[in-house]
Each structure stands twice: as structure tokens, then as C-alpha cells.
CSV table of C-alpha atoms in Angstrom, one decimal:
chain,number,residue,atom,x,y,z
A,1,MET,CA,99.1,75.5,102.8
A,2,LEU,CA,98.0,79.0,103.5
A,3,ASP,CA,94.4,77.8,104.2
A,4,ALA,CA,95.8,75.2,106.7
A,5,ALA,CA,98.0,77.8,108.3
A,6,THR,CA,95.0,80.1,108.7
A,7,LEU,CA,93.1,77.4,110.6
A,8,VAL,CA,96.0,76.6,112.8
A,9,LEU,CA,97.1,80.2,113.4
A,10,ARG,CA,93.6,81.3,114.4
A,11,ALA,CA,93.2,78.4,116.8
A,12,GLU,CA,96.6,78.6,118.4
A,13,PRO,CA,98.3,81.9,117.4
A,14,ALA,CA,100.8,81.8,120.2
A,15,THR,CA,101.9,78.2,119.8
A,16,ALA,CA,101.5,77.2,116.2
A,17,THR,CA,104.4,75.4,114.7
A,18,MET,CA,105.3,74.4,111.1
A,19,GLN,CA,104.6,70.8,112.2
A,20,SER,CA,101.1,71.6,113.3
A,21,ILE,CA,100.4,73.5,110.1
A,22,ALA,CA,101.9,70.7,108.0
A,23,ARG,CA,99.7,68.2,109.8
A,24,GLU,CA,96.6,70.3,109.1
A,25,ALA,CA,97.6,70.6,105.4
A,26,ALA,CA,98.2,66.9,105.2
A,27,LEU,CA,101.8,67.5,104.2
A,28,SER,CA,105.1,66.3,105.5
A,29,GLN,CA,107.0,68.9,107.5
A,30,ALA,CA,109.7,68.9,104.8
A,31,THR,CA,107.1,69.7,102.1
A,32,ALA,CA,105.7,72.5,104.3
A,33,TYR,CA,109.2,74.0,104.7
A,34,ARG,CA,109.7,73.9,100.9
A,35,HIS,CA,106.6,76.3,100.6
A,36,PHE,CA,107.6,78.5,103.5
A,37,PRO,CA,111.0,78.6,105.3
A,38,SER,CA,109.5,79.4,108.7
A,39,VAL,CA,106.3,80.0,110.5
A,40,GLU,CA,107.2,83.7,110.5
A,41,ALA,CA,107.3,83.7,106.6
A,42,LEU,CA,104.0,81.9,106.6
A,43,VAL,CA,102.5,84.5,108.9
A,44,THR,CA,103.9,87.3,106.7
A,45,ALA,CA,102.0,85.8,103.8
A,46,TYR,CA,98.9,85.5,106.0
A,47,HIS,CA,99.2,89.1,107.1
A,48,GLU,CA,99.7,90.2,103.5
A,49,ASP,CA,96.6,88.3,102.5
A,50,VAL,CA,94.6,90.1,105.2
A,51,ILE,CA,95.9,93.5,104.1
A,52,ALA,CA,95.3,92.7,100.4
A,53,SER,CA,91.7,91.9,101.2
A,54,LEU,CA,91.3,95.2,103.0
A,55,ALA,CA,92.8,97.0,100.0
A,56,GLU,CA,90.4,95.2,97.6
A,57,HIS,CA,87.5,96.2,100.0
A,58,GLY,CA,88.5,99.9,99.7
A,59,GLU,CA,89.1,99.7,96.0
A,60,ARG,CA,85.5,98.4,95.4
A,61,SER,CA,84.0,101.2,97.4
A,62,ARG,CA,82.5,104.2,95.7
A,63,LYS,CA,82.7,106.2,98.9
A,64,SER,CA,85.1,109.0,99.5
A,65,GLY,CA,86.5,111.1,102.3
A,66,LYS,CA,85.6,110.3,105.9
A,67,GLU,CA,82.8,108.0,104.6
A,68,LEU,CA,85.4,105.8,102.8
A,69,PHE,CA,87.8,106.0,105.8
A,70,GLU,CA,85.1,104.8,108.2
A,71,HIS,CA,84.1,102.1,105.7
A,72,GLN,CA,87.7,100.8,105.8
A,73,VAL,CA,87.9,101.2,109.6
A,74,THR,CA,84.7,99.2,110.0
A,75,ARG,CA,86.2,96.4,107.9
A,76,TRP,CA,89.6,96.6,109.7
A,77,VAL,CA,87.9,96.3,113.1
A,78,LYS,CA,85.9,93.3,111.9
A,79,LEU,CA,89.0,91.7,110.5
A,80,GLN,CA,90.7,91.9,114.0
A,81,SER,CA,88.1,89.7,115.6
A,82,VAL,CA,89.2,86.9,113.2
A,83,HIS,CA,92.8,87.7,112.4
A,84,GLY,CA,94.0,90.0,115.2
A,85,PRO,CA,95.6,87.4,117.4
A,86,VAL,CA,97.7,86.1,114.5
A,87,ILE,CA,98.7,89.6,113.3
A,88,VAL,CA,99.6,90.6,116.9
A,89,ARG,CA,101.8,87.6,117.5
A,90,PHE,CA,104.1,88.7,114.7
A,91,TRP,CA,103.6,92.4,114.9
A,92,SER,CA,106.8,94.2,114.0
A,93,GLN,CA,109.1,95.4,116.7
A,94,ARG,CA,110.1,98.4,114.5
A,95,GLY,CA,108.1,101.6,114.5
A,96,PHE,CA,105.8,102.5,111.6
A,97,LEU,CA,108.0,105.3,110.2
A,98,GLU,CA,111.1,103.1,110.3
A,99,ARG,CA,109.2,100.3,108.4
A,100,LEU,CA,107.8,102.9,105.9
A,101,GLN,CA,111.4,104.2,105.2
A,102,ALA,CA,112.7,100.7,104.9
A,103,ALA,CA,110.0,99.9,102.3
A,104,ASP,CA,108.7,97.0,104.4
A,105,ALA,CA,106.4,95.0,102.2
A,106,ILE,CA,103.5,94.8,104.6
A,107,THR,CA,103.8,98.5,105.4
A,108,ALA,CA,103.7,99.3,101.7
A,109,LEU,CA,100.7,97.1,101.2
A,110,SER,CA,99.0,98.8,104.2
A,111,CYS,CA,99.6,102.2,102.6
A,112,THR,CA,98.0,100.8,99.4
A,113,ALA,CA,95.0,99.7,101.5
A,114,TRP,CA,94.6,103.0,103.3
A,115,ASP,CA,96.0,105.9,101.3
A,116,ARG,CA,92.9,106.7,99.2
A,117,ALA,CA,90.8,106.9,102.4
A,118,LEU,CA,93.5,108.9,104.3
A,119,ARG,CA,93.8,111.4,101.4
A,120,GLY,CA,90.0,111.8,101.4
A,121,VAL,CA,90.1,112.6,105.1
A,122,LEU,CA,92.9,115.2,104.5
A,123,VAL,CA,90.7,116.8,101.8
A,124,GLU,CA,87.6,116.9,104.0
A,125,LEU,CA,89.6,118.4,106.9
A,126,ALA,CA,91.1,120.9,104.5
A,127,LEU,CA,94.6,119.7,105.3
A,128,PRO,CA,97.5,119.5,102.8
A,129,ASP,CA,98.4,116.2,101.2
A,130,THR,CA,101.9,116.8,102.6
A,131,LEU,CA,100.5,115.5,105.9
A,132,LEU,CA,99.9,112.0,104.3
A,133,ASN,CA,102.8,110.4,106.3
A,134,VAL,CA,101.5,112.0,109.5
A,135,ALA,CA,98.1,110.6,108.7
A,136,ARG,CA,99.7,107.2,108.0
A,137,PHE,CA,101.6,107.4,111.3
A,138,LEU,CA,98.6,108.4,113.4
A,139,HIS,CA,96.4,105.8,111.7
A,140,SER,CA,99.0,103.1,112.5
A,141,SER,CA,99.1,104.2,116.1
A,142,LEU,CA,95.4,104.5,116.7
A,143,PHE,CA,94.2,101.5,114.8
A,144,ASP,CA,96.8,99.0,116.1
A,145,PRO,CA,95.1,95.5,116.2
A,146,ARG,CA,96.2,95.0,119.8
A,147,GLU,CA,94.3,98.2,120.8
A,148,ILE,CA,91.2,97.3,118.7
A,149,MET,CA,91.1,93.8,120.3
A,150,ASP,CA,91.5,95.5,123.8
A,151,LEU,CA,88.5,97.8,123.1
A,152,THR,CA,86.3,95.0,121.7
A,153,LYS,CA,87.2,92.1,123.9
A,154,THR,CA,88.4,93.7,127.2
A,155,ALA,CA,86.4,96.9,127.3
A,156,GLY,CA,83.4,95.1,125.6
A,157,LEU,CA,82.7,98.0,123.2
A,158,PRO,CA,80.6,97.1,120.1
A,159,ASP,CA,82.4,97.4,116.8
A,160,GLU,CA,80.4,100.5,115.9
A,161,GLN,CA,81.6,102.3,119.0
A,162,VAL,CA,85.2,101.3,118.4
A,163,VAL,CA,84.9,102.7,114.8
A,164,ARG,CA,83.3,105.9,115.9
A,165,ARG,CA,85.6,106.6,118.9
A,166,LEU,CA,88.8,105.8,117.1
A,167,SER,CA,87.8,107.6,113.9
A,168,ASP,CA,86.9,110.8,115.9
A,169,ALA,CA,90.2,110.5,117.8
A,170,PHE,CA,92.0,110.2,114.5
A,171,TYR,CA,90.4,113.3,113.0
A,172,GLY,CA,91.2,115.2,116.2
A,173,ALA,CA,94.8,114.0,116.3
A,174,LEU,CA,95.3,114.8,112.7
A,175,THR,CA,93.8,118.3,113.0
A,176,GLY,CA,95.8,118.9,116.2
A,177,TRP,CA,99.1,117.7,114.6
A,178,SER,CA,98.5,120.0,111.6
A,179,GLY,CA,98.4,123.1,113.8
A,180,HIS,CA,102.0,122.6,115.0
């Protein structure tokens, strides 16, 4: 079901319905609803799958510090070219800190995917670990899939430039924030 949803959601992220997903999965609509109560629930599972793949990518890496962070950012930017339209369609209307405090499942999974890299950046920049939530917030703001797609598709920047510019902006923002 998730594989069928992936195909449909990538092809038509703004108009996908449970009916079109069920048709792709060769299931009845009633059977599809037994697996997932709504398209939104299906997209949540999809988003969780994307973030889990990012977390696994980081866990397999032997890199650390900024090198690990940029390794993860490179993967995240590449993931947006495939999954960004789906993720953006259902992007939360709540802010990152609100989602973090509410223990939102996708936000918690995102922290799992990024925290090792963020902590490494804090160490390399000689900043205290107490700034982890600030690093999470700034990361969420700068590496929003909508903005990544805007830079790659609208501005036409190659992935490598997006990674470099956003990473440098992140390091500067984190350093600037720590001074206040």
C-alpha cells in the first residue's frame, strides 16, 4: 500500500486521493481505508519512511562534525527532488518548537536523524550542547523542503551549491545566535 501511495503521491501530490492510491495498489477503497484511515495518515507514514531513511543514512556514516552534517544535508537535498512535493503538501501548520514540545512523531524522528550531526557541528564551532534546540530550530528553518525545492528548481542552483550555501548560512546563524 505504501509503495502504491509513493507512486501516486509523487505523480500527483496535490490531488492524490485514497481512491487513486487504492487503484494503484489494486485494492478496493474499503481495504485501503482499513490500512490507513486517510490520505493524511498515509502521507504521515510516507514522511516517516523518508525521515527514517535519512536517519539510517546518518547512522551508517563514520563522519563527524560538519562533515557528517553536510553528508546529511546532501542526502536531504537529494531526497527533496523526489519526495519534497509530497512532504510539502502535508507540511505541518505548527511551528517547529511547538511540534518539538508536543512530542510530534515526525519531529522526534527528525531529531533522531539530525541530532548526531547537529551535536558535531556544535562541538566544531565550540558551542555548548545546551544550544541543541536552537540548532534544531535553525536547521528546521533553513532546510525546509519548500525552500530547498525553490533553490534547486526555481533558482536553478545545483545541489552542491544548495548544500554549501545553506550549510554556511546555518553555521553563521548558529554562531550569531550563540552570541546573544
